Amino acid sequence: MDYMLLVNNIKKYCDPFKSYVWRNLDRPITRKEIKESLSKEKDKILKGYNFLLQSFDENERIGHILRIAYFSICGWKDSISIDVGIPNFCNVNWFVIDGNHRLAAAIFRRDEEMLVNFSGSIEFGKELGLYVEKVTVDRMVELVDTIK
């Protein structure tokens, strides 16, 4: 189910700028790297997704940086997916299943909230401060309109 969650609350547990999110990288990506790519590579970033895929083939680190930069500029319409697990049954260390680049972009842009497909225990999510609200159709339309 999709919910609006506060980015800072997700960041408390899953901060792609402080953690080893992407395998094969020797250190976390930094905000400085995103800023530099936006100033040096903005035209290339705006070429879109095919350029980003080529970047991964050439240099995986640069590919991740450019993808975050792309989402920082262009935004996204779909939710990220997180799973907090179920206490005493299934513990999860990193909640983000899909959407680490979008989360990094939201953190980079200092977005207040983002759309999240939430899995796992709602009660545990509330304890963690992650659960906020169920998204209504009107709220979803409002969010999509802000991206356009």
PDB file of C-alpha atoms in Angstrom:
ATOM      1  CA  MET A   1       0.000   0.000   0.000  1.00  0.00           C
ATOM      2  CA  ASP A   2       1.286   3.508  -0.803  1.00  0.00           C
ATOM      3  CA  TYR A   3       1.877   6.027   1.954  1.00  0.00           C
ATOM      4  CA  MET A   4       3.425   9.468   2.250  1.00  0.00           C
ATOM      5  CA  LEU A   5       6.435   9.159   4.520  1.00  0.00           C
ATOM      6  CA  LEU A   6       8.745  11.848   5.805  1.00  0.00           C
ATOM      7  CA  VAL A   7      12.099  11.643   4.039  1.00  0.00           C
ATOM      8  CA  ASN A   8      14.030  12.473   7.230  1.00  0.00           C
ATOM      9  CA  ASN A   9      12.362   9.571   9.022  1.00  0.00           C
ATOM     10  CA  ILE A  10      13.417   7.137   6.286  1.00  0.00           C
ATOM     11  CA  LYS A  11      16.882   8.686   6.279  1.00  0.00           C
ATOM     12  CA  LYS A  12      17.311   7.839   9.992  1.00  0.00           C
ATOM     13  CA  TYR A  13      17.396   4.158   9.041  1.00  0.00           C
ATOM     14  CA  CYS A  14      18.442   4.191   5.386  1.00  0.00           C
ATOM     15  CA  ASP A  15      20.763   6.987   4.305  1.00  0.00           C
ATOM     16  CA  PRO A  16      22.409   6.160   0.976  1.00  0.00           C
ATOM     17  CA  PHE A  17      24.968   8.918   1.605  1.00  0.00           C
ATOM     18  CA  LYS A  18      26.209   7.161   4.754  1.00  0.00           C
ATOM     19  CA  SER A  19      25.830   3.490   3.867  1.00  0.00           C
ATOM     20  CA  TYR A  20      27.151   1.001   1.353  1.00  0.00           C
ATOM     21  CA  VAL A  21      23.945   0.715  -0.637  1.00  0.00           C
ATOM     22  CA  TRP A  22      25.320  -0.259  -4.023  1.00  0.00           C
ATOM     23  CA  ARG A  23      27.613  -3.252  -4.240  1.00  0.00           C
ATOM     24  CA  ASN A  24      30.967  -2.868  -5.951  1.00  0.00           C
ATOM     25  CA  LEU A  25      31.424   0.665  -4.601  1.00  0.00           C
ATOM     26  CA  ASP A  26      34.328   1.165  -2.212  1.00  0.00           C
ATOM     27  CA  ARG A  27      32.620   3.997  -0.320  1.00  0.00           C
ATOM     28  CA  PRO A  28      29.207   5.697  -0.145  1.00  0.00           C
ATOM     29  CA  ILE A  29      28.353   8.308  -2.761  1.00  0.00           C
ATOM     30  CA  THR A  30      28.605  11.880  -1.477  1.00  0.00           C
ATOM     31  CA  ARG A  31      26.460  14.961  -1.930  1.00  0.00           C
ATOM     32  CA  LYS A  32      29.562  16.692  -3.278  1.00  0.00           C
ATOM     33  CA  GLU A  33      29.755  14.139  -6.118  1.00  0.00           C
ATOM     34  CA  ILE A  34      26.107  14.809  -6.991  1.00  0.00           C
ATOM     35  CA  LYS A  35      26.675  18.591  -6.967  1.00  0.00           C
ATOM     36  CA  GLU A  36      29.745  18.231  -9.188  1.00  0.00           C
ATOM     37  CA  SER A  37      27.904  16.016 -11.667  1.00  0.00           C
ATOM     38  CA  LEU A  38      25.053  18.527 -11.837  1.00  0.00           C
ATOM     39  CA  SER A  39      27.428  21.360 -12.609  1.00  0.00           C
ATOM     40  CA  LYS A  40      29.627  19.447 -15.087  1.00  0.00           C
ATOM     41  CA  GLU A  41      27.287  16.897 -16.661  1.00  0.00           C
ATOM     42  CA  LYS A  42      23.820  18.508 -16.592  1.00  0.00           C
ATOM     43  CA  ASP A  43      23.383  18.432 -20.381  1.00  0.00           C
ATOM     44  CA  LYS A  44      24.336  14.752 -20.508  1.00  0.00           C
ATOM     45  CA  ILE A  45      22.088  13.926 -17.537  1.00  0.00           C
ATOM     46  CA  LEU A  46      19.126  15.534 -19.280  1.00  0.00           C
ATOM     47  CA  LYS A  47      19.661  13.275 -22.312  1.00  0.00           C
ATOM     48  CA  GLY A  48      17.821  10.715 -20.246  1.00  0.00           C
ATOM     49  CA  TYR A  49      17.784   7.121 -19.307  1.00  0.00           C
ATOM     50  CA  ASN A  50      19.792   5.608 -22.188  1.00  0.00           C
ATOM     51  CA  PHE A  51      22.738   7.838 -21.335  1.00  0.00           C
ATOM     52  CA  LEU A  52      22.488   6.743 -17.712  1.00  0.00           C
ATOM     53  CA  LEU A  53      22.585   3.068 -18.679  1.00  0.00           C
ATOM     54  CA  GLN A  54      25.708   3.652 -20.798  1.00  0.00           C
ATOM     55  CA  SER A  55      27.321   5.386 -17.815  1.00  0.00           C
ATOM     56  CA  PHE A  56      26.869   2.248 -15.692  1.00  0.00           C
ATOM     57  CA  ASP A  57      28.733   0.219 -18.314  1.00  0.00           C
ATOM     58  CA  GLU A  58      31.613   2.691 -18.356  1.00  0.00           C
ATOM     59  CA  ASN A  59      31.954   3.302 -14.605  1.00  0.00           C
ATOM     60  CA  GLU A  60      29.506   1.961 -12.030  1.00  0.00           C
ATOM     61  CA  ARG A  61      30.147   4.714  -9.470  1.00  0.00           C
ATOM     62  CA  ILE A  62      29.592   7.466 -12.038  1.00  0.00           C
ATOM     63  CA  GLY A  63      26.460   5.656 -13.232  1.00  0.00           C
ATOM     64  CA  HIS A  64      24.946   5.752  -9.733  1.00  0.00           C
ATOM     65  CA  ILE A  65      25.941   9.402  -9.270  1.00  0.00           C
ATOM     66  CA  LEU A  66      24.377  10.401 -12.592  1.00  0.00           C
ATOM     67  CA  ARG A  67      21.194   8.484 -11.851  1.00  0.00           C
ATOM     68  CA  ILE A  68      20.780  10.318  -8.537  1.00  0.00           C
ATOM     69  CA  ALA A  69      21.525  13.604 -10.301  1.00  0.00           C
ATOM     70  CA  TYR A  70      18.931  12.762 -12.977  1.00  0.00           C
ATOM     71  CA  PHE A  71      16.218  12.131 -10.370  1.00  0.00           C
ATOM     72  CA  SER A  72      17.291  15.311  -8.546  1.00  0.00           C
ATOM     73  CA  ILE A  73      16.555  17.342 -11.663  1.00  0.00           C
ATOM     74  CA  CYS A  74      13.694  15.445 -13.299  1.00  0.00           C
ATOM     75  CA  GLY A  75      11.906  13.901 -10.348  1.00  0.00           C
ATOM     76  CA  TRP A  76       9.889  10.661 -10.555  1.00  0.00           C
ATOM     77  CA  LYS A  77       6.275   9.606 -10.384  1.00  0.00           C
ATOM     78  CA  ASP A  78       6.407   6.138  -8.847  1.00  0.00           C
ATOM     79  CA  SER A  79       6.781   5.203  -5.216  1.00  0.00           C
ATOM     80  CA  ILE A  80       9.870   3.659  -3.690  1.00  0.00           C
ATOM     81  CA  SER A  81       9.372   0.331  -1.906  1.00  0.00           C
ATOM     82  CA  ILE A  82      10.339  -0.303   1.675  1.00  0.00           C
ATOM     83  CA  ASP A  83       9.866  -3.352   3.875  1.00  0.00           C
ATOM     84  CA  VAL A  84      10.407  -2.939   7.615  1.00  0.00           C
ATOM     85  CA  GLY A  85       9.894  -6.631   8.252  1.00  0.00           C
ATOM     86  CA  ILE A  86       7.924  -8.188  11.074  1.00  0.00           C
ATOM     87  CA  PRO A  87       9.531  -8.144  14.531  1.00  0.00           C
ATOM     88  CA  ASN A  88      10.400 -11.595  15.930  1.00  0.00           C
ATOM     89  CA  PHE A  89       9.749 -13.138  12.529  1.00  0.00           C
ATOM     90  CA  CYS A  90      11.638 -11.310   9.789  1.00  0.00           C
ATOM     91  CA  ASN A  91      14.206  -8.634  10.643  1.00  0.00           C
ATOM     92  CA  VAL A  92      15.381  -6.300   7.910  1.00  0.00           C
ATOM     93  CA  ASN A  93      18.608  -4.279   8.128  1.00  0.00           C
ATOM     94  CA  TRP A  94      18.040  -2.059   5.068  1.00  0.00           C
ATOM     95  CA  PHE A  95      14.390  -1.199   4.472  1.00  0.00           C
ATOM     96  CA  VAL A  96      14.609   0.093   0.901  1.00  0.00           C
ATOM     97  CA  ILE A  97      13.833  -2.702  -1.555  1.00  0.00           C
ATOM     98  CA  ASP A  98      13.506  -0.503  -4.641  1.00  0.00           C
ATOM     99  CA  GLY A  99      14.258   3.191  -4.909  1.00  0.00           C
ATOM    100  CA  ASN A 100      17.664   3.912  -3.380  1.00  0.00           C
ATOM    101  CA  HIS A 101      18.516   6.400  -6.173  1.00  0.00           C
ATOM    102  CA  ARG A 102      15.184   8.184  -5.727  1.00  0.00           C
ATOM    103  CA  LEU A 103      15.638   8.251  -1.947  1.00  0.00           C
ATOM    104  CA  ALA A 104      19.133   9.708  -2.393  1.00  0.00           C
ATOM    105  CA  ALA A 105      17.678  12.348  -4.754  1.00  0.00           C
ATOM    106  CA  ALA A 106      14.924  13.197  -2.257  1.00  0.00           C
ATOM    107  CA  ILE A 107      17.524  13.588   0.503  1.00  0.00           C
ATOM    108  CA  PHE A 108      19.770  15.628  -1.789  1.00  0.00           C
ATOM    109  CA  ARG A 109      16.873  17.937  -2.765  1.00  0.00           C
ATOM    110  CA  ARG A 110      15.754  18.137   0.868  1.00  0.00           C
ATOM    111  CA  ASP A 111      12.263  16.911   0.013  1.00  0.00           C
ATOM    112  CA  GLU A 112      10.005  16.726   3.051  1.00  0.00           C
ATOM    113  CA  GLU A 113       8.018  13.653   2.037  1.00  0.00           C
ATOM    114  CA  MET A 114       7.877  10.993  -0.627  1.00  0.00           C
ATOM    115  CA  LEU A 115       5.529   8.314  -1.847  1.00  0.00           C
ATOM    116  CA  VAL A 116       6.404   4.888  -0.458  1.00  0.00           C
ATOM    117  CA  ASN A 117       4.990   1.437  -1.068  1.00  0.00           C
ATOM    118  CA  PHE A 118       5.127   0.122   2.488  1.00  0.00           C
ATOM    119  CA  SER A 119       5.509  -3.563   3.398  1.00  0.00           C
ATOM    120  CA  GLY A 120       5.953  -5.286   6.696  1.00  0.00           C
ATOM    121  CA  SER A 121       4.415  -4.560  10.072  1.00  0.00           C
ATOM    122  CA  ILE A 122       2.440  -1.308  10.130  1.00  0.00           C
ATOM    123  CA  GLU A 123       2.727  -1.298  13.934  1.00  0.00           C
ATOM    124  CA  PHE A 124       6.510  -1.633  13.746  1.00  0.00           C
ATOM    125  CA  GLY A 125       6.563   1.103  11.110  1.00  0.00           C
ATOM    126  CA  LYS A 126       4.670   3.349  13.530  1.00  0.00           C
ATOM    127  CA  GLU A 127       7.165   2.547  16.309  1.00  0.00           C
ATOM    128  CA  LEU A 128      10.002   3.549  13.979  1.00  0.00           C
ATOM    129  CA  GLY A 129       8.219   6.788  13.093  1.00  0.00           C
ATOM    130  CA  LEU A 130       7.873   5.774   9.444  1.00  0.00           C
ATOM    131  CA  TYR A 131       4.130   5.318   9.061  1.00  0.00           C
ATOM    132  CA  VAL A 132       2.331   8.571   8.296  1.00  0.00           C
ATOM    133  CA  GLU A 133      -0.789   8.330   6.153  1.00  0.00           C
ATOM    134  CA  LYS A 134      -2.515   6.357   3.463  1.00  0.00           C
ATOM    135  CA  VAL A 135      -2.385   8.259   0.192  1.00  0.00           C
ATOM    136  CA  THR A 136      -5.747   9.258  -1.227  1.00  0.00           C
ATOM    137  CA  VAL A 137      -6.400   9.547  -4.947  1.00  0.00           C
ATOM    138  CA  ASP A 138      -6.620  13.354  -4.596  1.00  0.00           C
ATOM    139  CA  ARG A 139      -3.242  13.458  -2.828  1.00  0.00           C
ATOM    140  CA  MET A 140      -1.704  11.231  -5.518  1.00  0.00           C
ATOM    141  CA  VAL A 141      -2.967  13.586  -8.264  1.00  0.00           C
ATOM    142  CA  GLU A 142      -1.601  16.570  -6.322  1.00  0.00           C
ATOM    143  CA  LEU A 143       1.829  14.888  -6.074  1.00  0.00           C
ATOM    144  CA  VAL A 144       1.940  13.998  -9.766  1.00  0.00           C
ATOM    145  CA  ASP A 145       0.951  17.558 -10.685  1.00  0.00           C
ATOM    146  CA  THR A 146       3.883  18.958  -8.702  1.00  0.00           C
ATOM    147  CA  ILE A 147       6.291  16.803 -10.749  1.00  0.00           C
ATOM    148  CA  LYS A 148       5.001  17.967 -14.139  1.00  0.00           C
TER     149      LYS A 148
END
